[in-house]
Tab-separated table of C-alpha atoms (C1' of nucleotides) in Angstrom:
chain	number	residue	atom	x	y	z
W	456	MET	CA	45.908	-2.147	-23.392
W	457	THR	CA	48.342	0.824	-23.140
W	458	ASP	CA	51.011	0.795	-20.493
W	459	ARG	CA	50.447	-2.887	-20.160
W	460	ALA	CA	53.658	-3.908	-18.453
W	461	GLY	CA	53.270	-1.203	-15.828
W	462	ARG	CA	49.675	-2.015	-15.023
W	463	ARG	CA	50.419	-5.653	-14.929
W	464	ARG	CA	53.210	-5.166	-12.375
W	465	ASP	CA	50.947	-2.989	-10.220
W	466	SER	CA	48.261	-5.629	-10.261
W	467	GLY	CA	50.747	-8.295	-9.402
W	468	ASP	CA	51.876	-6.340	-6.392
W	469	ARG	CA	48.311	-5.848	-5.236
W	470	ASP	CA	47.612	-9.532	-5.654
W	471	SER	CA	50.752	-10.389	-3.671
W	472	ALA	CA	49.717	-7.997	-0.964
W	473	ARG	CA	46.292	-9.590	-0.822
W	474	ARG	CA	47.725	-13.068	-0.550
W	475	GLU	CA	50.094	-11.896	2.156
W	476	GLY	CA	47.231	-10.311	4.053
W	477	ALA	CA	45.171	-13.485	3.788
W	478	ARG	CA	48.094	-15.602	4.946
W	479	ARG	CA	48.643	-13.457	7.991
W	480	GLY	CA	44.932	-13.404	8.787
W	481	ASN	CA	44.669	-9.633	8.368
W	482	ALA	CA	41.361	-7.926	7.625
W	483	HIS	CA	41.018	-7.181	3.946
W	484	ARG	CA	38.525	-5.395	1.729
W	485	GLU	CA	35.591	-7.540	0.719
W	486	SER	CA	36.312	-6.741	-2.959
W	487	ASP	CA	39.515	-8.729	-2.559
W	488	ARG	CA	37.540	-11.920	-1.893
W	489	ARG	CA	37.376	-14.797	-4.332
W	490	ASP	CA	34.294	-15.233	-6.492
W	491	LEU	CA	31.346	-16.693	-4.685
W	492	GLY	CA	31.278	-19.732	-6.946
W	493	ALA	CA	34.948	-20.418	-6.182
W	494	MET	CA	33.999	-20.551	-2.495
W	495	VAL	CA	30.583	-22.228	-2.612
W	496	HIS	CA	31.776	-25.044	-4.846
W	497	PRO	CA	34.422	-26.404	-2.423
W	498	VAL	CA	31.952	-26.109	0.423
W	499	LEU	CA	29.413	-28.228	-1.432
W	500	ARG	CA	32.122	-30.740	-2.328
W	501	LEU	CA	33.134	-30.975	1.310
W	502	LEU	CA	29.555	-31.438	2.390
W	503	ILE	CA	29.092	-34.240	-0.163
W	504	ALA	CA	32.335	-35.909	0.837
W	505	VAL	CA	31.204	-35.951	4.470
W	506	GLU	CA	27.627	-36.944	3.885
W	507	LEU	CA	27.831	-39.575	1.161
W	508	PRO	CA	29.372	-42.197	3.501
W	509	ILE	CA	26.580	-41.550	5.998
W	510	LEU	CA	23.899	-41.978	3.374
W	511	ALA	CA	25.627	-45.111	2.031
W	512	ALA	CA	25.576	-46.578	5.540
W	513	HIS	CA	21.775	-46.070	5.527
W	514	GLU	CA	21.627	-47.474	2.001
W	515	VAL	CA	20.063	-44.407	0.393
W	516	SER	CA	21.419	-42.275	-2.419
W	517	MET	CA	21.711	-38.469	-2.326
W	518	TRP	CA	18.551	-38.135	-4.440
W	519	GLY	CA	16.869	-40.835	-2.343
W	520	TYR	CA	17.564	-38.871	0.789
W	521	SER	CA	16.294	-35.731	-0.905
W	522	VAL	CA	13.045	-37.489	-1.791
W	523	LEU	CA	12.596	-38.838	1.732
W	524	THR	CA	13.180	-35.366	3.124
W	525	ALA	CA	10.562	-33.839	0.833
W	526	LEU	CA	8.016	-36.564	1.610
W	527	ASP	CA	8.595	-36.297	5.379
W	528	ASP	CA	6.965	-32.881	5.057
W	529	GLY	CA	3.830	-34.449	3.616
W	530	PRO	CA	2.633	-36.645	0.715
W	531	VAL	CA	2.800	-35.491	-2.875
W	532	ARG	CA	0.244	-36.301	-5.561
W	533	THR	CA	2.439	-36.558	-8.694
W	534	GLN	CA	6.012	-37.497	-9.388
W	535	ALA	CA	6.572	-34.413	-11.503
W	536	THR	CA	5.616	-32.199	-8.584
W	537	LEU	CA	8.022	-33.998	-6.330
W	538	ALA	CA	10.739	-33.791	-8.910
W	539	GLU	CA	10.344	-30.038	-9.226
W	540	ALA	CA	10.223	-29.601	-5.477
W	541	ILE	CA	13.689	-31.142	-5.102
W	542	GLY	CA	15.118	-29.432	-8.175
W	543	ALA	CA	15.192	-32.537	-10.337
W	544	ASP	CA	13.517	-33.807	-13.469
W	545	LYS	CA	10.558	-36.177	-13.627
W	546	THR	CA	12.530	-38.664	-15.669
W	547	ARG	CA	15.548	-38.452	-13.386
W	548	ILE	CA	13.885	-39.502	-10.159
W	549	ILE	CA	12.118	-42.613	-11.499
W	550	GLY	CA	15.065	-44.888	-10.692
W	551	THR	CA	15.300	-43.319	-7.271
W	552	LEU	CA	11.617	-43.883	-6.599
W	553	ASP	CA	11.919	-47.490	-7.775
W	554	GLU	CA	14.735	-48.079	-5.279
W	555	LEU	CA	12.971	-46.349	-2.422
W	556	GLN	CA	9.813	-48.332	-3.077
W	557	ALA	CA	11.662	-51.649	-3.367
W	558	ALA	CA	13.364	-50.873	-0.045
W	559	GLY	CA	9.958	-50.133	1.499
W	560	LEU	CA	10.825	-46.534	2.290
W	561	ILE	CA	8.035	-44.947	0.214
W	562	SER	CA	4.696	-46.027	-1.116
W	563	ARG	CA	3.537	-45.234	-4.651
W	564	THR	CA	-0.153	-45.730	-5.049
W	565	PRO	CA	-2.211	-44.781	-8.145
W	566	ASP	CA	-4.663	-41.997	-7.413
W	567	PRO	CA	-8.177	-43.542	-7.648
W	568	ASN	CA	-9.564	-40.295	-9.078
W	569	ASP	CA	-6.927	-40.019	-11.801
W	570	ARG	CA	-5.141	-43.278	-12.328
W	571	ARG	CA	-2.366	-41.577	-14.275
W	572	ALA	CA	-1.047	-39.960	-11.112
W	573	ARG	CA	0.864	-41.726	-8.312
W	574	LEU	CA	0.290	-40.645	-4.728
W	575	LEU	CA	3.749	-40.611	-3.077
W	576	GLU	CA	4.067	-41.157	0.628
W	577	ILE	CA	6.881	-41.892	3.027
W	578	THR	CA	6.524	-45.106	5.040
W	579	ASP	CA	7.188	-45.518	8.740
W	580	GLU	CA	10.417	-47.248	7.839
W	581	GLY	CA	11.304	-44.447	5.428
W	582	ARG	CA	10.706	-41.886	8.121
W	583	ARG	CA	12.892	-43.826	10.504
W	584	VAL	CA	15.731	-44.103	7.963
W	585	ARG	CA	15.447	-40.460	6.947
W	586	ARG	CA	15.594	-39.189	10.539
W	587	ALA	CA	18.409	-41.474	11.579
W	588	ALA	CA	20.393	-40.313	8.557
W	589	ARG	CA	19.546	-36.704	9.245
W	590	ALA	CA	20.774	-36.968	12.812
W	591	GLU	CA	24.182	-38.151	11.603
W	592	ILE	CA	24.264	-35.507	8.883
W	593	ARG	CA	23.515	-32.798	11.422
W	594	ALA	CA	26.355	-34.096	13.585
W	595	ALA	CA	28.664	-33.961	10.545
W	596	GLU	CA	27.511	-30.420	9.786
W	597	GLU	CA	28.385	-29.414	13.353
W	598	ARG	CA	31.961	-30.378	12.567
W	599	LEU	CA	31.994	-27.955	9.660
W	600	LEU	CA	30.187	-25.151	11.418
W	601	SER	CA	32.496	-25.382	14.413
W	602	ALA	CA	34.998	-23.453	12.228
W	603	LEU	CA	32.728	-20.411	12.707
W	604	THR	CA	32.069	-18.282	15.729
W	605	PRO	CA	28.565	-18.642	17.185
W	606	ALA	CA	27.588	-15.265	15.791
W	607	GLU	CA	29.040	-16.053	12.358
W	608	ARG	CA	27.267	-19.362	12.365
W	609	THR	CA	23.841	-17.902	13.149
W	610	THR	CA	24.187	-15.238	10.462
W	611	PHE	CA	25.688	-17.621	7.914
W	612	VAL	CA	22.768	-20.052	8.241
W	613	ARG	CA	20.259	-17.235	8.083
W	614	ALA	CA	21.892	-15.773	4.993
W	615	LEU	CA	22.054	-19.196	3.402
W	616	GLU	CA	18.363	-19.722	4.031
W	617	LYS	CA	17.633	-16.437	2.229
W	618	LEU	CA	19.874	-17.122	-0.731
W	619	SER	CA	18.841	-20.749	-1.187
W	620	VAL	CA	15.254	-19.827	-2.030
W	621	LEU	CA	16.167	-17.329	-4.743
W	622	THR	CA	15.520	-18.047	-8.380
W	623	PRO	CA	16.948	-16.116	-11.338
W	624	ASP	CA	13.654	-14.212	-11.515
W	625	ASP	CA	14.088	-12.952	-7.977
W	626	LEU	CA	17.339	-11.152	-8.809
W	627	PRO	CA	17.058	-7.413	-9.216
W	628	ASP	CA	18.393	-5.601	-12.261
W	629	VAL	CA	21.899	-4.260	-11.784
W	630	ARG	CA	20.605	-0.756	-12.315
W	631	ASP	CA	18.215	-1.115	-9.382
W	632	LEU	CA	21.011	-1.783	-6.958
W	633	PRO	CA	22.062	0.976	-4.529
E	1265	MET	CA	11.064	-47.857	17.996
E	1266	THR	CA	8.497	-48.047	20.811
E	1267	ASP	CA	5.515	-45.716	20.811
E	1268	ARG	CA	6.069	-45.043	17.115
E	1269	ALA	CA	2.683	-43.709	16.171
E	1270	GLY	CA	2.648	-41.274	19.054
E	1271	ARG	CA	6.093	-39.911	18.337
E	1272	ARG	CA	5.373	-39.743	14.666
E	1273	ARG	CA	2.293	-37.643	15.192
E	1274	ASP	CA	4.253	-35.340	17.494
E	1275	SER	CA	6.926	-34.907	14.894
E	1276	GLY	CA	4.384	-34.167	12.249
E	1277	ASP	CA	2.878	-31.448	14.349
E	1278	ARG	CA	6.273	-29.953	14.975
E	1279	ASP	CA	7.046	-29.971	11.270
E	1280	SER	CA	3.723	-28.308	10.512
E	1281	ALA	CA	4.486	-25.701	13.096
E	1282	ARG	CA	7.885	-25.095	11.548
E	1283	ARG	CA	6.420	-24.685	8.096
E	1284	GLU	CA	3.838	-22.302	9.437
E	1285	GLY	CA	6.467	-20.317	11.258
E	1286	ALA	CA	8.631	-20.092	8.212
E	1287	ARG	CA	5.690	-19.059	6.044
E	1288	ARG	CA	4.793	-16.278	8.417
E	1289	GLY	CA	8.425	-15.189	8.633
E	1290	ASN	CA	8.678	-15.903	12.343
E	1291	ALA	CA	11.989	-16.490	14.011
E	1292	HIS	CA	12.634	-20.229	14.459
E	1293	ARG	CA	15.170	-22.412	16.113
E	1294	GLU	CA	18.279	-23.052	14.044
E	1295	SER	CA	17.730	-26.794	14.478
E	1296	ASP	CA	14.614	-26.404	12.379
E	1297	ARG	CA	16.658	-25.365	9.372
E	1298	ARG	CA	17.128	-27.543	6.304
E	1299	ASP	CA	20.347	-29.495	5.831
E	1300	LEU	CA	23.257	-27.414	4.700
E	1301	GLY	CA	23.572	-29.384	1.490
E	1302	ALA	CA	19.937	-28.721	0.705
E	1303	MET	CA	20.633	-25.018	0.928
E	1304	VAL	CA	24.143	-24.817	-0.547
E	1305	HIS	CA	23.220	-26.868	-3.607
E	1306	PRO	CA	20.563	-24.483	-4.935
E	1307	VAL	CA	22.821	-21.483	-4.245
E	1308	LEU	CA	25.556	-23.048	-6.360
E	1309	ARG	CA	23.035	-23.868	-9.048
E	1310	LEU	CA	21.823	-20.291	-9.092
E	1311	LEU	CA	25.400	-18.984	-9.274
E	1312	ILE	CA	26.134	-21.258	-12.223
E	1313	ALA	CA	22.929	-20.273	-14.001
E	1314	VAL	CA	23.837	-16.616	-13.640
E	1315	GLU	CA	27.517	-16.913	-14.501
E	1316	LEU	CA	27.541	-19.421	-17.346
E	1317	PRO	CA	26.036	-16.950	-19.871
E	1318	ILE	CA	28.671	-14.380	-18.794
E	1319	LEU	CA	31.504	-16.834	-19.365
E	1320	ALA	CA	30.005	-17.944	-22.650
E	1321	ALA	CA	29.994	-14.342	-23.791
E	1322	HIS	CA	33.690	-14.208	-23.124
E	1323	GLU	CA	34.135	-17.625	-24.783
E	1324	VAL	CA	35.596	-19.417	-21.785
E	1325	SER	CA	34.311	-22.439	-19.969
E	1326	MET	CA	33.839	-22.650	-16.221
E	1327	TRP	CA	37.047	-24.652	-15.859
E	1328	GLY	CA	38.767	-22.256	-18.294
E	1329	TYR	CA	37.819	-19.310	-16.111
E	1330	SER	CA	39.006	-21.222	-13.041
E	1331	VAL	CA	42.380	-21.783	-14.689
E	1332	LEU	CA	42.700	-18.127	-15.722
E	1333	THR	CA	41.884	-17.074	-12.180
E	1334	ALA	CA	44.525	-19.388	-10.734
E	1335	LEU	CA	47.163	-18.258	-13.206
E	1336	ASP	CA	46.373	-14.576	-12.695
E	1337	ASP	CA	47.818	-15.078	-9.219
E	1338	GLY	CA	51.102	-16.186	-10.732
E	1339	PRO	CA	52.578	-18.810	-13.086
E	1340	VAL	CA	52.547	-22.539	-12.221
E	1341	ARG	CA	55.271	-25.008	-13.083
E	1342	THR	CA	53.291	-28.197	-13.713
E	1343	GLN	CA	49.803	-28.978	-14.926
E	1344	ALA	CA	49.220	-31.369	-12.059
E	1345	THR	CA	49.927	-28.607	-9.565
E	1346	LEU	CA	47.500	-26.305	-11.285
E	1347	ALA	CA	44.897	-29.059	-11.440
E	1348	GLU	CA	45.122	-29.683	-7.693
E	1349	ALA	CA	44.949	-25.975	-6.985
E	1350	ILE	CA	41.593	-25.655	-8.685
E	1351	GLY	CA	40.264	-28.912	-7.290
E	1352	ALA	CA	40.440	-30.822	-10.562
E	1353	ASP	CA	42.347	-33.759	-11.970
E	1354	LYS	CA	45.445	-33.534	-14.134
E	1355	THR	CA	43.746	-35.501	-16.917
E	1356	ARG	CA	40.608	-33.427	-16.729
E	1357	ILE	CA	42.130	-30.028	-17.416
E	1358	ILE	CA	44.094	-31.008	-20.500
E	1359	GLY	CA	41.280	-30.208	-22.866
E	1360	THR	CA	40.741	-26.926	-21.024
E	1361	LEU	CA	44.407	-25.989	-21.342
E	1362	ASP	CA	44.354	-26.911	-25.054
E	1363	GLU	CA	41.424	-24.526	-25.605
E	1364	LEU	CA	42.909	-21.696	-23.555
E	1365	GLN	CA	46.246	-22.019	-25.377
E	1366	ALA	CA	44.566	-22.173	-28.803
E	1367	ALA	CA	42.660	-19.004	-27.871
E	1368	GLY	CA	45.939	-17.338	-26.826
E	1369	LEU	CA	44.840	-16.888	-23.226
E	1370	ILE	CA	47.626	-18.929	-21.655
E	1371	SER	CA	51.097	-20.039	-22.672
E	1372	ARG	CA	52.418	-23.535	-22.085
E	1373	THR	CA	56.187	-23.730	-22.422
E	1374	PRO	CA	58.343	-26.747	-21.575
E	1375	ASP	CA	60.573	-26.114	-18.576
E	1376	PRO	CA	64.174	-26.037	-19.926
E	1377	ASN	CA	65.454	-27.647	-16.714
E	1378	ASP	CA	62.940	-30.461	-16.796
E	1379	ARG	CA	61.397	-30.885	-20.157
E	1380	ARG	CA	58.615	-33.132	-18.810
E	1381	ALA	CA	57.038	-30.127	-17.042
E	1382	ARG	CA	55.119	-27.334	-18.751
E	1383	LEU	CA	55.419	-23.814	-17.355
E	1384	LEU	CA	51.902	-22.370	-17.401
E	1385	GLU	CA	51.406	-18.613	-17.680
E	1386	ILE	CA	48.472	-16.354	-18.366
E	1387	THR	CA	48.898	-14.060	-21.374
E	1388	ASP	CA	48.058	-10.349	-21.518
E	1389	GLU	CA	44.977	-11.271	-23.462
E	1390	GLY	CA	44.084	-13.974	-20.950
E	1391	ARG	CA	44.412	-11.443	-18.113
E	1392	ARG	CA	42.185	-9.012	-20.004
E	1393	VAL	CA	39.517	-11.659	-20.640
E	1394	ARG	CA	39.668	-12.910	-17.060
E	1395	ARG	CA	39.310	-9.532	-15.533
E	1396	ALA	CA	36.528	-8.473	-17.852
E	1397	ALA	CA	34.637	-11.666	-17.041
E	1398	ARG	CA	35.240	-11.199	-13.337
E	1399	ALA	CA	33.887	-7.674	-13.383
E	1400	GLU	CA	30.629	-8.971	-14.852
E	1401	ILE	CA	30.552	-11.888	-12.444
E	1402	ARG	CA	30.988	-9.551	-9.498
E	1403	ALA	CA	28.078	-7.474	-10.753
E	1404	ALA	CA	25.952	-10.581	-10.978
E	1405	GLU	CA	26.976	-11.557	-7.503
E	1406	GLU	CA	25.879	-8.179	-6.241
E	1407	ARG	CA	22.383	-9.035	-7.466
E	1408	LEU	CA	22.415	-12.154	-5.298
E	1409	LEU	CA	23.967	-10.563	-2.255
E	1410	SER	CA	21.489	-7.707	-2.341
E	1411	ALA	CA	19.028	-10.180	-0.735
E	1412	LEU	CA	21.084	-9.833	2.424
E	1413	THR	CA	21.469	-6.974	4.840
E	1414	PRO	CA	24.899	-5.305	4.797
E	1415	ALA	CA	25.765	-6.975	8.132
E	1416	GLU	CA	24.579	-10.371	6.950
E	1417	ARG	CA	26.508	-10.005	3.765
E	1418	THR	CA	29.788	-9.214	5.455
E	1419	THR	CA	29.446	-12.096	7.844
E	1420	PHE	CA	28.236	-14.478	5.158
E	1421	VAL	CA	31.239	-13.798	2.987
E	1422	ARG	CA	33.605	-14.066	5.873
E	1423	ALA	CA	32.073	-17.379	6.951
E	1424	LEU	CA	32.150	-18.699	3.427
E	1425	GLU	CA	35.869	-17.829	3.175
E	1426	LYS	CA	36.539	-19.842	6.293
E	1427	LEU	CA	34.485	-22.850	5.256
E	1428	SER	CA	35.740	-22.944	1.691
E	1429	VAL	CA	39.309	-23.683	2.693
E	1430	LEU	CA	38.393	-26.621	4.915
E	1431	THR	CA	39.291	-30.166	3.942
E	1432	PRO	CA	37.936	-33.335	5.520
E	1433	ASP	CA	41.145	-33.515	7.528
E	1434	ASP	CA	40.419	-30.143	9.098
E	1435	LEU	CA	37.173	-31.292	10.619
E	1436	PRO	CA	37.314	-32.009	14.337
E	1437	ASP	CA	36.091	-35.280	15.783
E	1438	VAL	CA	32.459	-35.081	16.966
E	1439	ARG	CA	33.628	-35.882	20.500
E	1440	ASP	CA	35.849	-32.823	20.554
E	1441	LEU	CA	32.904	-30.466	19.920
E	1442	PRO	CA	31.589	-28.377	22.848
C	836	DT	C1'	62.436	-46.745	-11.645
C	837	DA	C1'	59.737	-42.461	-10.985
C	838	DT	C1'	57.417	-38.486	-12.817
C	839	DT	C1'	54.862	-35.371	-16.324
C	840	DG	C1'	51.778	-35.107	-19.553
C	841	DT	C1'	48.689	-37.537	-22.679
C	842	DT	C1'	45.381	-40.819	-24.447
C	843	DA	C1'	41.830	-44.523	-24.041
C	844	DT	C1'	38.214	-46.626	-21.776
C	845	DA	C1'	34.406	-47.178	-19.075
C	846	DC	C1'	31.151	-45.402	-15.995
C	847	DT	C1'	27.896	-42.009	-14.081
C	848	DC	C1'	24.703	-38.076	-14.779
C	849	DT	C1'	21.919	-35.679	-17.286
C	850	DA	C1'	18.866	-33.966	-21.057
C	851	DT	C1'	15.763	-34.924	-24.767
C	852	DA	C1'	12.557	-37.185	-27.157
C	853	DA	C1'	9.555	-41.050	-27.988
C	854	DC	C1'	6.268	-44.157	-26.057
C	855	DT	C1'	2.019	-46.085	-22.825
C	856	DA	C1'	-1.869	-45.439	-20.294
C	857	DT	C1'	-5.124	-42.752	-18.799
C	858	DA	C1'	-8.079	-38.632	-19.104
A	1130	DT	C1'	-5.800	-33.651	-27.425
A	1131	DA	C1'	-3.477	-33.332	-23.295
A	1132	DT	C1'	-1.239	-35.180	-19.133
A	1133	DA	C1'	1.495	-38.567	-15.883
A	1134	DG	C1'	4.600	-41.787	-15.971
A	1135	DT	C1'	8.060	-44.615	-18.327
A	1136	DT	C1'	11.695	-45.976	-21.485
A	1137	DA	C1'	15.433	-45.226	-24.880
A	1138	DT	C1'	19.074	-42.708	-26.643
A	1139	DA	C1'	22.662	-39.724	-26.853
A	1140	DG	C1'	25.629	-36.387	-24.766
A	1141	DA	C1'	28.531	-34.328	-21.112
A	1142	DG	C1'	31.391	-34.989	-17.301
A	1143	DT	C1'	34.284	-37.801	-14.636
A	1144	DA	C1'	37.453	-41.514	-12.935
A	1145	DT	C1'	40.767	-45.004	-13.870
A	1146	DA	C1'	44.306	-47.125	-16.035
A	1147	DA	C1'	47.605	-47.506	-19.620
A	1148	DC	C1'	51.021	-45.124	-22.403
A	1149	DA	C1'	55.137	-41.997	-24.225
A	1150	DA	C1'	58.682	-38.896	-23.050
A	1151	DT	C1'	61.910	-37.456	-19.833
A	1152	DA	C1'	64.494	-37.672	-15.683
DNA sequence: TATTGTTATACTCTATAACTATA
DNA sequence: TATAGTTATAGAGTATAACAATA
């Protein structure tokens, strides 16, 4: 807190220099980057903005599409399992499952062995809708990824795959970092 | 729509092969990846889970931290400008600004030339809080990024910087893609 | 009349707990 | 009693429109 005015002016100059560098497209130290959250959040918002109209055209919600995607990998025996697989809550996906079932995109049959559980399966029509939607979503994603060089794109997707499967438990302690 | 059963079985086999390949850590075609949204969403959720406790310890909300970050780059003349800069709405940040001002982290002074506008500035204390919080957030981000190789990490951050500044208007038409 | 900030309202999501039906 | 699914309720977050002050 001592020498405040001086330090503040220094920092201001550094920030200005960083902004200038960014504006002119110069290389800059990675520590001058924005926070990851401040970059990931707008990317997700852009993805949602681009993909929601596509899903709407296929008459499925974001969660509905997520369910169809999960079930296209194979049936699931309980709704709670499915919910956890897509990062949702068992109470939250009920409305989604109701809609998907009413639209004939999934089937929900009580397990004969344990009639509390509901065997969840995608229908042929559900598979068709999911894959048609996915094709358009992939095309939309190409529009985003075209901002990257081919090498950047490959590495970006690979890195994203690694990061997306991490849980808080997977993170190392700060003291174990090099 | 013709030959549905046959194609469906083929696709199922391909999906199984992809899951097997992924499980064994084999290289796989990029087209076999999950949707970007399905990967970006969990990453953002993980970032929020890791960073919210840090911000709470410094007694600022996520939007409060976002405001402090924006103002640490320089003062802003109107609240609407600030709101747009952080991707929010002018009505949405009012409560946040009230809190930050009450905590002495920002100042909100009517512009003498146009007394409708409020000149927004970060205070010394606000700068201190913001930078202390950022230091911890950066440390937390290191824990995430340590899942990547140094080369992956550099390219990932660079790609994220590019993608995070895109707006829907920046996206090329599908027909203009190579 | 247009703009800045504010308030009010409704709407969507989400989280939690209570309930039913099966086991 | 424990579990799977469902429903009910309240809370947070957001969007929209209406409003007061100033230009």
